[in-house]
Amino acid sequence: MKNFGFLSFGHWSAAPGSRTRDAGETVRDTIDLAVAAEEAGLDGAWIRAHHYEQNLSSPFPLLAAMAARTSRIELGTGVINMRYENPLYMAELAATADLVSSGRLQLGVSRGSPEPAADGPGSFGYPLPAGKLPVEDAAERIALFRRAIAGEGIAEPGASAHVLPGQRLPITPQSPGLSERIWYGAGNIDSAKRVGSLGMNLMSSTLILEATGEPLGTVQARQIAAYRDAWAEAGHAGTPRVSVSRSIMPIFDDQTERYFGSMLAREEIGGNEDQIGYIDNSKGTFGKTYVGAPDKIVAELLKDEAVMAADTILVTVPNQLGAEFNSRTFEVLARDIKPALG
């Protein structure tokens, strides 16, 4: 059975019809989304982290609050831009939130996506070192973060430290197993191979930085296969996990017909297909929206090679419609779509 969860940008605005008009409403509604997902029978509640935008940006307090209100579902990030992070402070935050959840965190990290700030990491106090690429800077921060959450000694002890000779001080608290639940958001096949060799789980979005003219699912499936081969070649123990994100909007009542019926109408005249475009000076493939009756969506997802290859499906939700609306979509996903893909 595949894991099904939601992924929320946590966007807010005062536009007519918005149920998340400011940051406070968005944070509280996101907690309610997690509760609704668990009650509906979904498996995960995942949130994005974007800086300098009207979106969620500080995941760990929110993840801890979501953990306190739920008991079963996974709680994840997709993804944390590591160029903005102090890896050791993040290790403390992550372990604390994971302890609140009793070991349910699934943390997605990466070098980040295009952003509005000219030098966002620099404004946070982390300017890019001379001669280093952003992906290299992020990789070093991820490596230190993983060492810290795995319990490795980090700091030289002072005169009053109670450690054995030669030992270094580890970050505390520690949360057992967290180091095995780190995911990387890969954008192309080379990145996917690197993730496999490093022994992290793989996340792939509705956008990938490859454009062959093939469907998104076909390109992603090739990345997934390369990732699993790299994992095996590196000799990592365990079974690697893979998630893919999809925009899925089932139509099942009058309200969802009003919201999403126009998308279905555009699809009928060829206006809802995977697209080729440019992002961050790179050519990429952007995924379509799966819209319509649940049985129609199931039939289309069964033909999506990446969906069938992955073990975890993250459904991007229109969070501005609010938890009450999305809870009914969660019920349809859990009852009518998730079992058909198992």
XYZ file of N, CA and C in Angstrom, residues 73 162 235 256:
12
model
N 0.220 9.952 11.916
C 0.735 10.302 10.599
C 2.161 10.827 10.648
N 32.047 16.788 31.152
C 32.135 15.432 31.716
C 32.140 14.416 30.579
N 25.977 0.256 -1.172
C 25.918 -0.741 -0.108
C 25.144 -0.320 1.120
N -16.826 21.335 -5.147
C -15.597 21.037 -5.894
C -15.809 21.240 -7.392
